[in-house]
mmCIF file of C-alpha atoms and ligand atoms in Angstrom:
data_model
loop_
_atom_site.group_PDB
_atom_site.id
_atom_site.type_symbol
_atom_site.label_atom_id
_atom_site.label_comp_id
_atom_site.label_asym_id
_atom_site.label_seq_id
_atom_site.Cartn_x
_atom_site.Cartn_y
_atom_site.Cartn_z
ATOM 1 C CA UNK A 1 -89.874 27.363 123.451
ATOM 2 C CA UNK A 2 -92.593 27.053 126.097
ATOM 3 C CA UNK A 3 -94.773 29.682 124.460
ATOM 4 C CA UNK A 4 -95.427 27.390 121.496
ATOM 5 C CA UNK A 5 -98.402 25.163 120.888
ATOM 6 C CA UNK A 6 -98.747 21.966 118.961
ATOM 7 C CA UNK A 7 -102.354 21.190 118.259
ATOM 8 C CA UNK A 8 -103.607 18.547 115.833
ATOM 9 C CA UNK A 9 -100.254 18.560 114.062
ATOM 10 C CA UNK A 10 -99.181 15.041 113.096
ATOM 11 C CA UNK A 11 -95.649 16.296 112.560
ATOM 12 C CA UNK A 12 -94.018 18.015 115.523
ATOM 13 C CA UNK A 13 -91.005 19.645 113.886
ATOM 14 C CA UNK A 14 -92.644 23.067 113.683
ATOM 15 C CA UNK A 15 -94.655 24.431 116.572
ATOM 16 C CA UNK A 16 -96.964 27.382 116.197
ATOM 17 C CA UNK A 17 -96.476 30.441 118.355
ATOM 18 C CA UNK A 18 -99.274 30.611 120.932
ATOM 19 C CA UNK A 19 -99.979 34.257 120.043
ATOM 20 C CA UNK A 20 -100.843 33.384 116.431
ATOM 21 C CA UNK A 21 -101.845 35.020 114.225
ATOM 22 C CA UNK A 22 -99.165 37.595 115.002
ATOM 23 C CA UNK A 23 -100.337 40.198 112.463
ATOM 24 C CA UNK A 24 -103.885 40.783 111.265
ATOM 25 C CA UNK A 25 -105.728 43.451 109.232
ATOM 26 C CA UNK A 26 -107.547 44.492 112.424
ATOM 27 C CA UNK A 27 -104.348 45.839 114.021
ATOM 28 C CA UNK A 28 -103.230 47.618 110.832
ATOM 29 C CA UNK A 29 -102.832 51.393 111.161
ATOM 30 C CA UNK A 30 -104.793 51.987 107.943
ATOM 31 C CA UNK A 31 -107.546 50.086 106.081
ATOM 32 C CA UNK A 32 -106.316 46.745 104.729
ATOM 33 C CA UNK A 33 -108.140 43.684 103.476
ATOM 34 C CA UNK A 34 -105.328 41.220 104.203
ATOM 35 C CA UNK A 35 -101.790 41.207 105.637
ATOM 36 C CA UNK A 36 -99.831 38.086 104.706
ATOM 37 C CA UNK A 37 -96.813 36.423 103.019
ATOM 38 C CA UNK A 38 -94.109 38.550 104.715
ATOM 39 C CA UNK A 39 -90.392 38.619 103.966
ATOM 40 C CA UNK A 40 -88.210 38.447 107.090
ATOM 41 C CA UNK A 41 -84.728 39.686 107.884
ATOM 42 C CA UNK A 42 -82.668 40.997 110.770
ATOM 43 C CA UNK A 43 -82.269 44.769 110.742
ATOM 44 C CA UNK A 44 -80.579 46.842 113.443
ATOM 45 C CA UNK A 45 -80.813 43.937 115.915
ATOM 46 C CA UNK A 46 -84.555 43.539 115.373
ATOM 47 C CA UNK A 47 -86.740 41.259 113.277
ATOM 48 C CA UNK A 48 -88.053 43.139 110.279
ATOM 49 C CA UNK A 49 -91.040 41.791 108.373
ATOM 50 C CA UNK A 50 -91.888 43.294 105.012
ATOM 51 C CA UNK A 51 -95.539 42.366 104.908
ATOM 52 C CA UNK A 52 -97.664 42.044 101.795
ATOM 53 C CA UNK A 53 -100.735 44.215 102.367
ATOM 54 C CA UNK A 54 -103.735 43.883 100.100
ATOM 55 C CA UNK A 55 -105.739 47.080 99.876
ATOM 56 C CA UNK A 56 -109.472 47.361 99.335
ATOM 57 C CA UNK A 57 -109.033 47.472 95.552
ATOM 58 C CA UNK A 58 -107.322 44.056 95.596
ATOM 59 C CA UNK A 59 -103.817 45.431 94.858
ATOM 60 C CA UNK A 60 -100.878 44.718 97.126
ATOM 61 C CA UNK A 61 -97.975 46.781 98.497
ATOM 62 C CA UNK A 62 -95.409 46.236 101.270
ATOM 63 C CA UNK A 63 -95.378 47.594 104.808
ATOM 64 C CA UNK A 64 -92.754 47.084 107.469
ATOM 65 C CA UNK A 65 -93.310 45.613 110.933
ATOM 66 C CA UNK A 66 -90.531 45.480 113.549
ATOM 67 C CA UNK A 67 -90.154 43.478 116.748
ATOM 68 C CA UNK A 68 -87.250 43.038 119.165
ATOM 69 C CA UNK A 69 -87.845 39.315 119.737
ATOM 70 C CA UNK A 70 -89.587 38.465 116.457
ATOM 71 C CA UNK A 71 -92.693 37.359 118.344
ATOM 72 C CA UNK A 72 -94.220 40.183 120.353
ATOM 73 C CA UNK A 73 -94.793 43.938 120.371
ATOM 74 C CA UNK A 74 -94.847 44.457 116.607
ATOM 75 C CA UNK A 75 -94.553 48.060 115.490
ATOM 76 C CA UNK A 76 -96.253 48.467 112.146
ATOM 77 C CA UNK A 77 -95.339 51.471 109.965
ATOM 78 C CA UNK A 78 -98.182 53.959 109.795
ATOM 79 C CA UNK A 79 -98.120 54.089 105.990
ATOM 80 C CA UNK A 80 -96.981 51.797 103.129
ATOM 81 C CA UNK A 81 -93.207 51.221 102.923
ATOM 82 C CA UNK A 82 -93.049 50.290 99.210
ATOM 83 C CA UNK A 83 -95.906 50.989 96.828
ATOM 84 C CA UNK A 84 -96.199 49.994 93.172
ATOM 85 C CA UNK A 85 -94.423 52.409 90.866
ATOM 86 C CA UNK A 86 -97.201 53.754 88.657
ATOM 87 C CA UNK A 87 -94.873 54.404 85.726
ATOM 88 C CA UNK A 88 -93.650 50.820 85.659
ATOM 89 C CA UNK A 89 -96.066 48.746 83.630
ATOM 90 C CA UNK A 90 -95.048 45.522 85.345
ATOM 91 C CA UNK A 91 -96.163 46.929 88.729
ATOM 92 C CA UNK A 92 -99.566 48.155 87.623
ATOM 93 C CA UNK A 93 -101.472 45.503 89.508
ATOM 94 C CA UNK A 94 -99.300 45.583 92.589
ATOM 95 C CA UNK A 95 -96.358 44.026 94.428
ATOM 96 C CA UNK A 96 -96.568 40.606 96.049
ATOM 97 C CA UNK A 97 -94.685 38.069 98.168
ATOM 98 C CA UNK A 98 -91.247 39.646 98.842
ATOM 99 C CA UNK A 99 -88.133 37.756 99.966
ATOM 100 C CA UNK A 100 -85.103 39.497 101.477
ATOM 101 C CA UNK A 101 -81.426 38.537 101.589
ATOM 102 C CA UNK A 102 -78.521 40.571 102.959
ATOM 103 C CA UNK A 103 -75.951 40.717 100.149
ATOM 104 C CA UNK A 104 -72.716 41.059 102.085
ATOM 105 C CA UNK A 105 -70.765 41.791 98.909
ATOM 106 C CA UNK A 106 -72.935 44.809 98.066
ATOM 107 C CA UNK A 107 -73.658 45.767 101.677
ATOM 108 C CA UNK A 108 -77.318 45.959 100.685
ATOM 109 C CA UNK A 109 -80.553 44.095 101.251
ATOM 110 C CA UNK A 110 -81.834 42.541 98.025
ATOM 111 C CA UNK A 111 -85.605 42.180 97.802
ATOM 112 C CA UNK A 112 -87.034 39.891 95.150
ATOM 113 C CA UNK A 113 -90.777 40.253 94.697
ATOM 114 C CA UNK A 114 -93.581 39.465 92.314
ATOM 115 C CA UNK A 115 -94.622 42.417 90.201
ATOM 116 C CA UNK A 116 -97.954 42.052 88.523
ATOM 117 C CA UNK A 117 -99.533 43.380 85.351
ATOM 118 C CA UNK A 118 -101.556 42.332 82.328
ATOM 119 C CA UNK A 119 -98.446 40.494 81.063
ATOM 120 C CA UNK A 120 -98.639 38.166 84.071
ATOM 121 C CA UNK A 121 -96.664 37.880 87.289
ATOM 122 C CA UNK A 122 -92.908 38.181 87.058
ATOM 123 C CA UNK A 123 -89.958 38.434 89.423
ATOM 124 C CA UNK A 124 -88.360 41.840 90.027
ATOM 125 C CA UNK A 125 -85.511 43.011 92.222
ATOM 126 C CA UNK A 126 -84.975 46.070 94.371
ATOM 127 C CA UNK A 127 -82.151 47.015 96.744
ATOM 128 C CA UNK A 128 -82.099 48.968 99.967
ATOM 129 C CA UNK A 129 -79.700 49.815 102.760
ATOM 130 C CA UNK A 130 -82.112 51.337 105.222
ATOM 131 C CA UNK A 131 -85.675 50.232 104.330
ATOM 132 C CA UNK A 132 -86.484 53.858 103.606
ATOM 133 C CA UNK A 133 -85.193 54.288 100.065
ATOM 134 C CA UNK A 134 -85.416 51.477 97.526
ATOM 135 C CA UNK A 135 -83.653 51.223 94.168
ATOM 136 C CA UNK A 136 -85.351 49.058 91.578
ATOM 137 C CA UNK A 137 -83.262 46.869 89.296
ATOM 138 C CA UNK A 138 -86.294 45.765 87.311
ATOM 139 C CA UNK A 139 -87.645 42.398 86.163
ATOM 140 C CA UNK A 140 -85.172 39.527 86.137
ATOM 141 C CA UNK A 141 -86.892 37.000 83.879
ATOM 142 C CA UNK A 142 -90.052 36.976 81.723
ATOM 143 C CA UNK A 143 -93.508 36.000 83.037
ATOM 144 C CA UNK A 144 -94.983 33.797 84.250
ATOM 145 C CA UNK A 145 -92.665 33.601 87.226
ATOM 146 C CA UNK A 146 -93.017 33.844 91.042
ATOM 147 C CA UNK A 147 -91.607 32.628 94.363
ATOM 148 C CA UNK A 148 -88.057 33.898 93.934
ATOM 149 C CA UNK A 149 -85.101 34.629 96.159
ATOM 150 C CA UNK A 150 -81.438 35.299 95.611
ATOM 151 C CA UNK A 151 -78.911 33.309 97.607
ATOM 152 C CA UNK A 152 -77.113 35.577 100.097
ATOM 153 C CA UNK A 153 -73.726 35.179 98.380
ATOM 154 C CA UNK A 154 -72.161 34.199 95.077
ATOM 155 C CA UNK A 155 -71.687 30.493 94.550
ATOM 156 C CA UNK A 156 -68.525 29.691 92.610
ATOM 157 C CA UNK A 157 -68.408 33.257 91.346
ATOM 158 C CA UNK A 158 -72.027 33.588 90.244
ATOM 159 C CA UNK A 159 -75.182 34.957 91.832
ATOM 160 C CA UNK A 160 -77.932 32.351 92.062
ATOM 161 C CA UNK A 161 -81.692 32.761 91.961
ATOM 162 C CA UNK A 162 -84.375 30.283 92.952
ATOM 163 C CA UNK A 163 -87.659 30.942 91.179
ATOM 164 C CA UNK A 164 -90.810 29.235 89.932
ATOM 165 C CA UNK A 165 -91.759 29.793 86.309
ATOM 166 C CA UNK A 166 -94.858 28.123 84.935
ATOM 167 C CA UNK A 167 -94.012 26.372 81.694
ATOM 168 C CA UNK A 168 -96.517 24.263 79.722
ATOM 169 C CA UNK A 169 -98.718 24.445 82.812
ATOM 170 C CA UNK A 170 -96.024 22.806 84.939
ATOM 171 C CA UNK A 171 -94.890 24.583 88.109
ATOM 172 C CA UNK A 172 -91.477 23.349 89.311
ATOM 173 C CA UNK A 173 -88.770 25.157 91.296
ATOM 174 C CA UNK A 174 -85.885 26.314 89.087
ATOM 175 C CA UNK A 175 -82.434 27.736 89.712
ATOM 176 C CA UNK A 176 -80.660 30.262 87.457
ATOM 177 C CA UNK A 177 -77.273 31.963 87.578
ATOM 178 C CA UNK A 178 -75.895 35.403 86.767
ATOM 179 C CA UNK A 179 -72.487 37.098 86.789
ATOM 180 C CA UNK A 180 -73.981 40.529 87.514
ATOM 181 C CA UNK A 181 -77.619 40.230 88.750
ATOM 182 C CA UNK A 182 -78.737 41.391 85.290
ATOM 183 C CA UNK A 183 -78.193 38.586 82.775
ATOM 184 C CA UNK A 184 -79.525 35.208 83.851
ATOM 185 C CA UNK A 185 -78.822 31.761 82.391
ATOM 186 C CA UNK A 186 -77.865 28.144 83.094
ATOM 187 C CA UNK A 187 -81.508 27.541 84.045
ATOM 188 C CA UNK A 188 -82.298 24.171 85.625
ATOM 189 C CA UNK A 189 -85.191 22.504 87.404
ATOM 190 C CA UNK A 190 -84.056 21.822 90.942
ATOM 191 C CA UNK A 191 -87.178 20.735 92.870
ATOM 192 C CA UNK A 192 -89.905 19.310 90.632
ATOM 193 C CA UNK A 193 -93.488 18.553 91.582
ATOM 194 C CA UNK A 194 -94.017 14.910 92.594
ATOM 195 C CA UNK A 195 -96.913 13.274 90.768
ATOM 196 C CA UNK A 196 -99.307 11.691 93.250
ATOM 197 C CA UNK A 197 -97.737 13.315 96.303
ATOM 198 C CA UNK A 198 -98.932 16.197 98.514
ATOM 199 C CA UNK A 199 -96.818 18.522 96.356
ATOM 200 C CA UNK A 200 -98.020 17.167 93.013
ATOM 201 C CA UNK A 201 -99.667 20.205 91.486
ATOM 202 C CA UNK A 202 -97.277 23.081 92.179
ATOM 203 C CA UNK A 203 -94.167 23.766 94.195
ATOM 204 C CA UNK A 204 -92.602 27.155 94.936
ATOM 205 C CA UNK A 205 -89.846 28.515 97.133
ATOM 206 C CA UNK A 206 -90.896 29.777 100.526
ATOM 207 C CA UNK A 207 -88.401 31.988 102.359
ATOM 208 C CA UNK A 208 -84.853 32.870 101.336
ATOM 209 C CA UNK A 209 -82.410 29.893 101.304
ATOM 210 C CA UNK A 210 -80.621 29.307 104.627
ATOM 211 C CA UNK A 211 -76.960 28.259 104.583
ATOM 212 C CA UNK A 212 -76.182 25.354 106.933
ATOM 213 C CA UNK A 213 -73.106 23.107 107.127
ATOM 214 C CA UNK A 214 -75.186 20.322 105.533
ATOM 215 C CA UNK A 215 -76.379 22.360 102.567
ATOM 216 C CA UNK A 216 -78.764 25.148 101.594
ATOM 217 C CA UNK A 217 -81.997 24.661 103.484
ATOM 218 C CA UNK A 218 -84.980 25.191 101.206
ATOM 219 C CA UNK A 219 -88.407 25.589 102.764
ATOM 220 C CA UNK A 220 -91.030 25.394 100.046
ATOM 221 C CA UNK A 221 -94.780 25.258 99.525
ATOM 222 C CA UNK A 222 -96.397 22.347 97.775
ATOM 223 C CA UNK A 223 -99.911 22.339 96.386
ATOM 224 C CA UNK A 224 -102.408 19.565 95.878
ATOM 225 C CA UNK A 225 -105.752 20.181 94.193
ATOM 226 C CA UNK A 226 -108.527 18.712 96.315
ATOM 227 C CA UNK A 227 -112.299 18.700 95.807
ATOM 228 C CA UNK A 228 -112.480 21.711 98.147
ATOM 229 C CA UNK A 229 -109.769 23.677 96.327
ATOM 230 C CA UNK A 230 -105.971 23.915 96.587
ATOM 231 C CA UNK A 231 -104.238 22.805 99.787
ATOM 232 C CA UNK A 232 -100.954 24.671 100.405
ATOM 233 C CA UNK A 233 -98.528 22.866 102.719
ATOM 234 C CA UNK A 234 -94.859 23.264 103.640
ATOM 235 C CA UNK A 235 -91.953 20.928 102.797
ATOM 236 C CA UNK A 236 -88.161 20.869 103.174
ATOM 237 C CA UNK A 237 -85.146 20.113 101.001
ATOM 238 C CA UNK A 238 -81.382 20.549 101.215
ATOM 239 C CA UNK A 239 -79.345 21.653 98.201
ATOM 240 C CA UNK A 240 -75.627 21.078 97.724
ATOM 241 C CA UNK A 241 -73.605 24.036 99.031
ATOM 242 C CA UNK A 242 -71.348 24.366 95.978
ATOM 243 C CA UNK A 243 -73.601 22.926 93.288
ATOM 244 C CA UNK A 244 -77.057 24.047 94.428
ATOM 245 C CA UNK A 245 -78.834 22.507 91.432
ATOM 246 C CA UNK A 246 -78.176 19.177 93.178
ATOM 247 C CA UNK A 247 -80.712 18.026 95.765
ATOM 248 C CA UNK A 248 -78.896 16.474 98.744
ATOM 249 C CA UNK A 249 -82.210 15.324 100.158
ATOM 250 C CA UNK A 250 -85.886 16.173 100.080
ATOM 251 C CA UNK A 251 -88.311 15.413 102.861
ATOM 252 C CA UNK A 252 -91.105 13.056 101.973
ATOM 253 C CA UNK A 253 -93.651 14.469 104.411
ATOM 254 C CA UNK A 254 -94.936 17.978 104.743
ATOM 255 C CA UNK A 255 -93.901 19.723 107.952
ATOM 256 C CA UNK A 256 -96.746 22.243 108.274
ATOM 257 C CA UNK A 257 -100.277 22.154 106.902
ATOM 258 C CA UNK A 258 -103.418 24.255 107.356
ATOM 259 C CA UNK A 259 -105.009 23.120 110.637
ATOM 260 C CA UNK A 260 -105.894 26.129 112.728
ATOM 261 C CA UNK A 261 -109.008 28.223 112.178
ATOM 262 C CA UNK A 262 -106.996 31.227 110.926
ATOM 263 C CA UNK A 263 -105.438 28.924 108.306
ATOM 264 C CA UNK A 264 -108.813 27.535 107.297
ATOM 265 C CA UNK A 265 -110.916 30.695 107.318
ATOM 266 C CA UNK A 266 -109.954 33.705 105.231
ATOM 267 C CA UNK A 267 -109.804 34.900 101.642
ATOM 268 C CA UNK A 268 -108.189 31.651 100.498
ATOM 269 C CA UNK A 269 -108.912 28.806 102.965
ATOM 270 C CA UNK A 270 -106.463 25.955 103.369
ATOM 271 C CA UNK A 271 -103.256 27.932 102.837
ATOM 272 C CA UNK A 272 -100.065 28.061 104.861
ATOM 273 C CA UNK A 273 -97.602 29.988 102.700
ATOM 274 C CA UNK A 274 -94.058 30.193 104.140
ATOM 275 C CA UNK A 275 -92.363 33.394 103.039
ATOM 276 C CA UNK A 276 -89.802 34.639 105.581
ATOM 277 C CA UNK A 277 -87.316 32.966 107.918
ATOM 278 C CA UNK A 278 -85.029 34.082 110.750
ATOM 279 C CA UNK A 279 -82.381 31.796 112.176
ATOM 280 C CA UNK A 280 -81.487 32.604 115.762
ATOM 281 C CA UNK A 281 -78.206 30.723 116.313
ATOM 282 C CA UNK A 282 -78.152 31.680 120.032
ATOM 283 C CA UNK A 283 -81.516 30.062 120.678
ATOM 284 C CA UNK A 284 -80.859 27.416 117.969
ATOM 285 C CA UNK A 285 -84.271 28.398 116.707
ATOM 286 C CA UNK A 286 -85.649 28.759 113.192
ATOM 287 C CA UNK A 287 -88.613 31.093 113.029
ATOM 288 C CA UNK A 288 -90.848 30.671 110.014
ATOM 289 C CA UNK A 289 -93.223 33.503 109.107
ATOM 290 C CA UNK A 290 -96.086 32.472 106.894
ATOM 291 C CA UNK A 291 -99.264 33.768 105.346
ATOM 292 C CA UNK A 292 -102.375 31.980 106.624
ATOM 293 C CA UNK A 293 -105.449 31.756 104.393
ATOM 294 C CA UNK A 294 -104.094 34.756 102.429
ATOM 295 C CA UNK A 295 -105.384 36.962 105.273
ATOM 296 C CA UNK A 296 -103.060 37.023 108.319
ATOM 297 C CA UNK A 297 -99.457 36.268 109.350
ATOM 298 C CA UNK A 298 -98.551 33.220 111.421
ATOM 299 C CA UNK A 299 -95.307 32.166 113.123
ATOM 300 C CA UNK A 300 -94.047 28.602 113.529
ATOM 301 C CA UNK A 301 -90.802 27.694 115.264
ATOM 302 C CA UNK A 302 -88.445 24.725 114.823
ATOM 303 C CA UNK A 303 -85.251 23.620 116.511
ATOM 304 C CA UNK A 304 -82.591 24.110 113.819
ATOM 305 C CA UNK A 305 -80.413 21.092 114.706
ATOM 306 C CA UNK A 306 -83.418 18.795 114.928
ATOM 307 C CA UNK A 307 -84.665 19.994 111.583
ATOM 308 C CA UNK A 308 -81.339 19.405 109.815
ATOM 309 C CA UNK A 309 -80.820 16.035 111.511
ATOM 310 C CA UNK A 310 -84.214 14.784 110.401
ATOM 311 C CA UNK A 311 -83.796 16.040 106.892
ATOM 312 C CA UNK A 312 -80.266 14.701 106.512
ATOM 313 C CA UNK A 313 -81.371 11.147 107.043
ATOM 314 C CA UNK A 314 -84.193 11.276 104.564
ATOM 315 C CA UNK A 315 -83.968 8.750 101.777
ATOM 316 C CA UNK A 316 -83.030 10.097 98.400
ATOM 317 C CA UNK A 317 -85.441 8.169 96.282
ATOM 318 C CA UNK A 318 -85.877 8.590 92.537
ATOM 319 C CA UNK A 319 -89.220 10.261 93.029
ATOM 320 C CA UNK A 320 -88.003 12.636 95.712
ATOM 321 C CA UNK A 321 -84.755 13.657 94.052
ATOM 322 C CA UNK A 322 -84.002 15.687 91.002
ATOM 323 C CA UNK A 323 -85.006 13.253 88.270
ATOM 324 C CA UNK A 324 -85.689 15.707 85.473
HETATM 325 C C1 BMA B 401 -99.956 31.725 95.141
HETATM 326 C C2 BMA B 401 -99.480 33.139 95.389
HETATM 327 C C3 BMA B 401 -99.558 33.524 96.842
HETATM 328 C C4 BMA B 401 -100.827 33.057 97.515
HETATM 329 C C5 BMA B 401 -101.116 31.601 97.176
HETATM 330 C C6 BMA B 401 -102.397 31.070 97.786
HETATM 331 O O1 BMA B 401 -100.094 31.511 93.773
HETATM 332 O O2 BMA B 401 -100.233 34.017 94.622
HETATM 333 O O3 BMA B 401 -99.454 34.926 96.965
HETATM 334 O O4 BMA B 401 -100.658 33.183 98.908
HETATM 335 O O5 BMA B 401 -101.177 31.469 95.771
HETATM 336 O O6 BMA B 401 -103.517 31.782 97.314
#
């Protein structure tokens, strides 16, 4: 991991790739205002990012970028990969912040994303086998809802979805279950905001959940409202493997925060927004792809064992656990 830098970061778990930002509007093959918040998955032995691209009207769509090592030589598709479906009212104002899981059972990639319209943001699902044709399943739950991912497999016979509705102005991370990916229920708050903490105002899932022997690794964003605006930082939690509404532990400190100029200067300064993850078990490396300042894509890398070890020993205090 010698090609990583660690500047000004009080917490050394994640190290930024020295070539950051890895994707910018200036390298895009067509005019784009911002390229950010990408989903990540492995596809045909390469890293595939499905990047949120904001056009010059302010609407977003998704475009694919591929790289053999997940760090260098990105090949960006010459035209949009998934555009809003004009006939679908919920997509009228664009598609945002995708997350991808490989659903072994269906032999398909499931993409959860935010579809946006006058009714507010809501979570929709589409499936693909080849990243060329996409079949929409439609909205999963009513607005206002964002920051969603399926788990990659059924848990005790049910599909599970992490998402972030806003209810009475409160923005906590919820989990819901479904027998068929269509009807959702058994809704529970799983990671609430923590009054007074760095993640006091809003929390939302980052990338897709990662299965580890210690539990489901959840990388999430937490927001605090400061005098200058919102500060988006990154935190960690582990959920029980069989009963994922139970928090095994939740880190007290953030593990990544806006420090670098490309995280501080852009359309929305002060934002690191984790959205996609790749676990390379050979290198024992977790690669986190994040939107920086809602303008470019950054990469930060952690040692997987170190990350789990640190998180495992965190104290489960009343305020950091699931006390709702
Ligand atoms: C959230 C989402 C993200 C965005 C972030 C920071 O609410 O809309 O797409 O990156 O705000 O602006």
